[in-house]
Short mmCIF file of C-alpha atoms in Angstrom, two decimals:
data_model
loop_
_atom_site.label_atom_id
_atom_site.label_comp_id
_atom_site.label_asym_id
_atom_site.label_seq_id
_atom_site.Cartn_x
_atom_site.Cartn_y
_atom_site.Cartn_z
CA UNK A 10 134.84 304.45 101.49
CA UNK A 11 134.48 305.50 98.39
CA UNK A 12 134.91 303.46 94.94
CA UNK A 13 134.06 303.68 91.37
CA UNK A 14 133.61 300.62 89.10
CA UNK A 15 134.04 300.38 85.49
CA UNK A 16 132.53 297.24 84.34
CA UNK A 17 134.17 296.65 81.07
CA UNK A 18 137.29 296.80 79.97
CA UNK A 19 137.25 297.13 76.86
CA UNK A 20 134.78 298.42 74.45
CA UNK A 21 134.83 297.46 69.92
CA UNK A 22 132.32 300.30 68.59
CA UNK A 23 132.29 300.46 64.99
CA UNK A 24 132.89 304.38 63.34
CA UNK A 25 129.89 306.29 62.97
CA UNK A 26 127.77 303.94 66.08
CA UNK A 27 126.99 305.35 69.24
CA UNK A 28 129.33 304.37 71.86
CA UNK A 29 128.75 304.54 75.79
CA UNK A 30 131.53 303.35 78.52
CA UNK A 31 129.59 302.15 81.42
CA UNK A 32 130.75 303.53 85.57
CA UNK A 33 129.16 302.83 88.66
CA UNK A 34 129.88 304.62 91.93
CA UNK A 35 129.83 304.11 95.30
CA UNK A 36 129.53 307.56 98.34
CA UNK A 37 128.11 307.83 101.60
CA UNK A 38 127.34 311.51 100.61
CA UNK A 39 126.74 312.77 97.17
CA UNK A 40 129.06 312.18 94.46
CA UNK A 41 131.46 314.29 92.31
CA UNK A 42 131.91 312.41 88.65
CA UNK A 43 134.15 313.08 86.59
CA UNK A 44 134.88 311.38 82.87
CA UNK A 45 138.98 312.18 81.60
CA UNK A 46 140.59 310.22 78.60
CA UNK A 47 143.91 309.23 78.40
CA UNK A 48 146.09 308.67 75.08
CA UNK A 49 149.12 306.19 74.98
CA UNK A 50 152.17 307.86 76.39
CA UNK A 51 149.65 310.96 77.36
CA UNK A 52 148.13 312.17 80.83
CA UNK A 53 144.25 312.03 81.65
CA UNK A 54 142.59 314.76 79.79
CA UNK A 55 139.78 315.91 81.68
CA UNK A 56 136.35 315.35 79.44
CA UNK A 57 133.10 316.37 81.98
CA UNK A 58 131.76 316.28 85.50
CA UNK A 59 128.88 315.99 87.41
CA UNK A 60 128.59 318.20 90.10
CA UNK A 61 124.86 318.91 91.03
CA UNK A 62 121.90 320.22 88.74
CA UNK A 63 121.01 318.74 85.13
CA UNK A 64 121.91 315.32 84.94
CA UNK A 65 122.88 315.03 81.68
CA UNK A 66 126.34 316.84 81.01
CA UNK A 67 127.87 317.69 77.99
CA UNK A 68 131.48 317.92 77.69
CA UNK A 69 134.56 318.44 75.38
CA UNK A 70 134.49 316.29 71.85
CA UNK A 71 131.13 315.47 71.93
CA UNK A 72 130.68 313.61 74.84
CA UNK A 73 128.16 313.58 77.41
CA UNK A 74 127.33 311.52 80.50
CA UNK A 75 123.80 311.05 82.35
CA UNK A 76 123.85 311.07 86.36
CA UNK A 77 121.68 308.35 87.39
CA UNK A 78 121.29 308.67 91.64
CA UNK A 79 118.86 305.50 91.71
CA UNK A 80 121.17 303.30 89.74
CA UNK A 81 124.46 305.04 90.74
CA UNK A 82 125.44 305.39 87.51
CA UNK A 83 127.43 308.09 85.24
CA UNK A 84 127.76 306.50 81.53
CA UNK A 85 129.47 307.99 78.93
CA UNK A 86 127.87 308.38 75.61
CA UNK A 87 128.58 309.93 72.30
CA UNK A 88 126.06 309.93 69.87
CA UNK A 89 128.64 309.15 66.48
CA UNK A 90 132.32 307.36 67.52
CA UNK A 91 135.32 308.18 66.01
CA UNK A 92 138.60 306.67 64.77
CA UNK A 93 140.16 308.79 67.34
CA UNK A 94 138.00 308.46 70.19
CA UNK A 95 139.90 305.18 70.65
CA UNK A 96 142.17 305.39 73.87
CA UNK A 97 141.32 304.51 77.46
CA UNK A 98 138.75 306.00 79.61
CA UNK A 99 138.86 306.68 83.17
CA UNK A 100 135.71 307.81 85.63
CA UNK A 101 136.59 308.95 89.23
CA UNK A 102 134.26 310.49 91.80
CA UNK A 103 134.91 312.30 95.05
CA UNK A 104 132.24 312.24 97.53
CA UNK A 105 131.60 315.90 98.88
CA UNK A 106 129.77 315.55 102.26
CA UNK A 107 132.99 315.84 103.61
CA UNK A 108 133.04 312.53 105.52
CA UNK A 109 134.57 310.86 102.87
CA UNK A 110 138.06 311.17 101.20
CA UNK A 111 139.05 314.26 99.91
CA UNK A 112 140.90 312.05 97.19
CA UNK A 113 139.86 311.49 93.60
CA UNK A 114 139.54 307.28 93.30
CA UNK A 115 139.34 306.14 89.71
CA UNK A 116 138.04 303.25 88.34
CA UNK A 117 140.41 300.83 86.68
CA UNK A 118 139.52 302.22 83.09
CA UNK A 119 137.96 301.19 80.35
CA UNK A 120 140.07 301.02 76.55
CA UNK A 121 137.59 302.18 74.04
CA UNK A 122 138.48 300.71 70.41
CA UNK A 123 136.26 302.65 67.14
CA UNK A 124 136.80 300.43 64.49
CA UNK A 125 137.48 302.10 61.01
CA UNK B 275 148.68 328.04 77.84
CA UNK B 276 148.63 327.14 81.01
CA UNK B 277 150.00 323.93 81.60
CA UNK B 278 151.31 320.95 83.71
CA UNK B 279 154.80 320.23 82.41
CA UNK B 280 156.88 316.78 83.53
CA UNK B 281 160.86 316.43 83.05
CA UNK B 282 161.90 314.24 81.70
CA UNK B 283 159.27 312.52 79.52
CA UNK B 284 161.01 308.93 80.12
CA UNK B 285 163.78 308.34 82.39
CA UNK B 286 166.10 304.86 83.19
CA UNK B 287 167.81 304.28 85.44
CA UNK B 288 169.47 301.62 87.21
CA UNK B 289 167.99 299.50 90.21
CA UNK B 290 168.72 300.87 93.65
CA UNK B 291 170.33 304.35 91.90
CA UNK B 292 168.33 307.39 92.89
CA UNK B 293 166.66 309.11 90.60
CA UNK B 294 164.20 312.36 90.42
CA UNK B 295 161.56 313.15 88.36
CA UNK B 296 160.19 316.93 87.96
CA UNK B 297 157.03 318.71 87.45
CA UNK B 298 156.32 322.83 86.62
CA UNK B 299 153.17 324.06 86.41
CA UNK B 300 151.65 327.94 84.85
CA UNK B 301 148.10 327.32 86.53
CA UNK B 302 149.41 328.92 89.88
CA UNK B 303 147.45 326.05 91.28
CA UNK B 304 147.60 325.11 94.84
CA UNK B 305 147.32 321.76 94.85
CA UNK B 306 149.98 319.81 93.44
CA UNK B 307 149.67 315.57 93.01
CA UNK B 308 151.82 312.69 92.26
CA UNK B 309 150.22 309.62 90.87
CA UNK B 310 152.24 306.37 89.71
CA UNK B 311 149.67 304.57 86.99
CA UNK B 312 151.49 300.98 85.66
CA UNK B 313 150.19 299.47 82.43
CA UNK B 314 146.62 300.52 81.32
CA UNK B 315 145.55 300.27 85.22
CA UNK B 316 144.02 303.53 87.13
CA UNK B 317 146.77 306.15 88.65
CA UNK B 318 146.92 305.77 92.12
CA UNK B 319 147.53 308.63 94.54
CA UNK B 320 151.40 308.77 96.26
CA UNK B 321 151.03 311.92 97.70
CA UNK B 322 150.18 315.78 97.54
CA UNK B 323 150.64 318.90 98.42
CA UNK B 324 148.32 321.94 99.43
CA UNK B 325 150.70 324.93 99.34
CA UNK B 326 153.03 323.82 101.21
CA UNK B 327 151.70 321.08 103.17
CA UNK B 328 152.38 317.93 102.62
CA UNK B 329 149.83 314.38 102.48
CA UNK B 330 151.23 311.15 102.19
CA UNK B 331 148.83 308.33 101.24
CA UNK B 332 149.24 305.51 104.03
CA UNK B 333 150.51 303.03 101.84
CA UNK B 334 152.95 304.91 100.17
CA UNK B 335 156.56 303.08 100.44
CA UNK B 336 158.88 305.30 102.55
CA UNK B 337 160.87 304.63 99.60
CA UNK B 338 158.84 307.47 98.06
CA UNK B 339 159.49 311.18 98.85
CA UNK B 340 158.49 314.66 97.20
CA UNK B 341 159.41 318.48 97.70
CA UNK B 342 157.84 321.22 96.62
CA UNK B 343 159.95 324.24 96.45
CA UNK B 344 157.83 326.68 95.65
CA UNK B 345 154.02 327.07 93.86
CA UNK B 346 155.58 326.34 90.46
CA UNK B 347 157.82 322.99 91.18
CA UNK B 348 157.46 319.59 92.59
CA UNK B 349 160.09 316.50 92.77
CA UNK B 350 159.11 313.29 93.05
CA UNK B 351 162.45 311.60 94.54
CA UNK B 352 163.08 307.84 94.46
CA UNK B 353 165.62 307.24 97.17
CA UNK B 354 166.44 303.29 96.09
CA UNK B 355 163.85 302.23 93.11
CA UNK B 356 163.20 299.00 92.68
CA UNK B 357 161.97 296.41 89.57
CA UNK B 358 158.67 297.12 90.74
CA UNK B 359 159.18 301.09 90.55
CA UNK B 360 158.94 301.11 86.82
CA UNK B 361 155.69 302.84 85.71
CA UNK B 362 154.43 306.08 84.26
CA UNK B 363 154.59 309.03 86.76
CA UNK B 364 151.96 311.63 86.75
CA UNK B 365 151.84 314.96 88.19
CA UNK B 366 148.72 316.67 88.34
CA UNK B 367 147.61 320.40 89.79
CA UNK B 368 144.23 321.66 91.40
CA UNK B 369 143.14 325.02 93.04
CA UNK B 370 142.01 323.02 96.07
CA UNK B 371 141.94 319.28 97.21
CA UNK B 372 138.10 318.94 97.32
CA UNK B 373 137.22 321.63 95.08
CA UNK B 374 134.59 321.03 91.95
CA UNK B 375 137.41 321.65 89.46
CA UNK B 376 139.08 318.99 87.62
CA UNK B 377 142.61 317.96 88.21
CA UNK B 378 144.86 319.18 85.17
CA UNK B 379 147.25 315.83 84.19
CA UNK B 380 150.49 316.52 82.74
CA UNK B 381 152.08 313.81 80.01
CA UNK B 382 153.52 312.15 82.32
CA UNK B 383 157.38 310.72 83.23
CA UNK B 384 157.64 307.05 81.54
CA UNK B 385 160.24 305.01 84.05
CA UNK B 386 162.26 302.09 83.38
CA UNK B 387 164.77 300.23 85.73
CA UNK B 388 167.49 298.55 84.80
#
């Protein structure tokens, strides 16, 4: 089965510092990643994936994530947090080898708070 | 732009009275998805469908149902909802169910029971 573990949840960053949201995965083939955002009273927005190649990805508002296979890890960084980065953050893989579910599982989130 | 739209954006109604929720989409997607997400946990998959088949999840309730008209439209129906029914209710669309794409979310249908 496949599952995705976000170890924190929650996250104080102070404006202006670099921020990173921690998720670890678990496949039995090789992993799809995926990073979305959700606002209050708003649906995920989709941020960045992993699919295969470079493993770091860059992705809408300045984000970017680094694959990790040895540690099983996708973090999310951003180099200078804002204000309005604040919401909650969800990372969800799919494993591709086709053994596993064809279904996106998401962690359990992580609420990201950039203090003015 | 092309969009995932949900009707209405928060619905009540009262506990055992049906009630339906709706979801459009302009992505001519093929894959369409209902999640129900409660407070600040992850959205968890109640079904989908890929054109016009339909996947339930195993341990969605029976209570639970969906149609899907045509490529634009989706219903999520609640036959009898209960206290525990209130959540937010996502609807999300993909060109295929284990494609590379990204799911596309829309806002979401916030319900309460009464």
């Amino acid at each position: 089965a496949q599952s995705v573990a976000q170890p924190e949840d929650q996250v104080n960053v102070a404006e202006g510092n670099p921020l990173t949201v921690k998720c670890t995965y678990s496949v039995s083939g090789n992993p799809y990643l995926f990073w979305y955002v959700q606002y209050p009273n708003r649906g995920l927005q989709f941020l960045l994936k992993y699919i295969t190649g470079d493993n770091l990805v860059k992705g809408s508002y300045g984000f970017e994530a680094e694959f990790n296979k040895s540690q099983t890890s996708f973090h999310l960084k951003k180099p200078s947090a804002l204000v309005s980065d604040s919401a909650l953050y969800f990372c969800a893989v799919r494993d591709n080898s086709g053994a596993g579910s064809y279904q996106l599982t998401f962690g359990k989130g992580t609420k990201l708070s950039v203090i003015p | 732009d092309a969009m995932v739209i949900q009707n209405p954006r928060y619905q009540v109604t009262q506990f055992g009275k049906p009630v339906t929720l709706s979801c459009s989409q302009t992505l001519n997607h093929n894959v369409m998805y209902w999640y129900q997400q409660k407070s600040s946990q992850a959205p968890k998959l109640l079904f989908h469908y890929y054109d016009k088949d339909f996947n339930n999840e195993a341990d969605t309730p029976d209570n639970f149902q969906s149609r899907r008209p045509n490529t634009s439209f989706c219903f999520l129906d609640i036959r009898s909802p209960g206290l525990g029914d209130a959540a937010m209710y996502l609807c999300a669309t993909s060109r295929e169910p284990q494609g590379i794409q990204p799911q596309h979310f829309g806002d979401g249908t916030r319900l309460s029971i009464l």
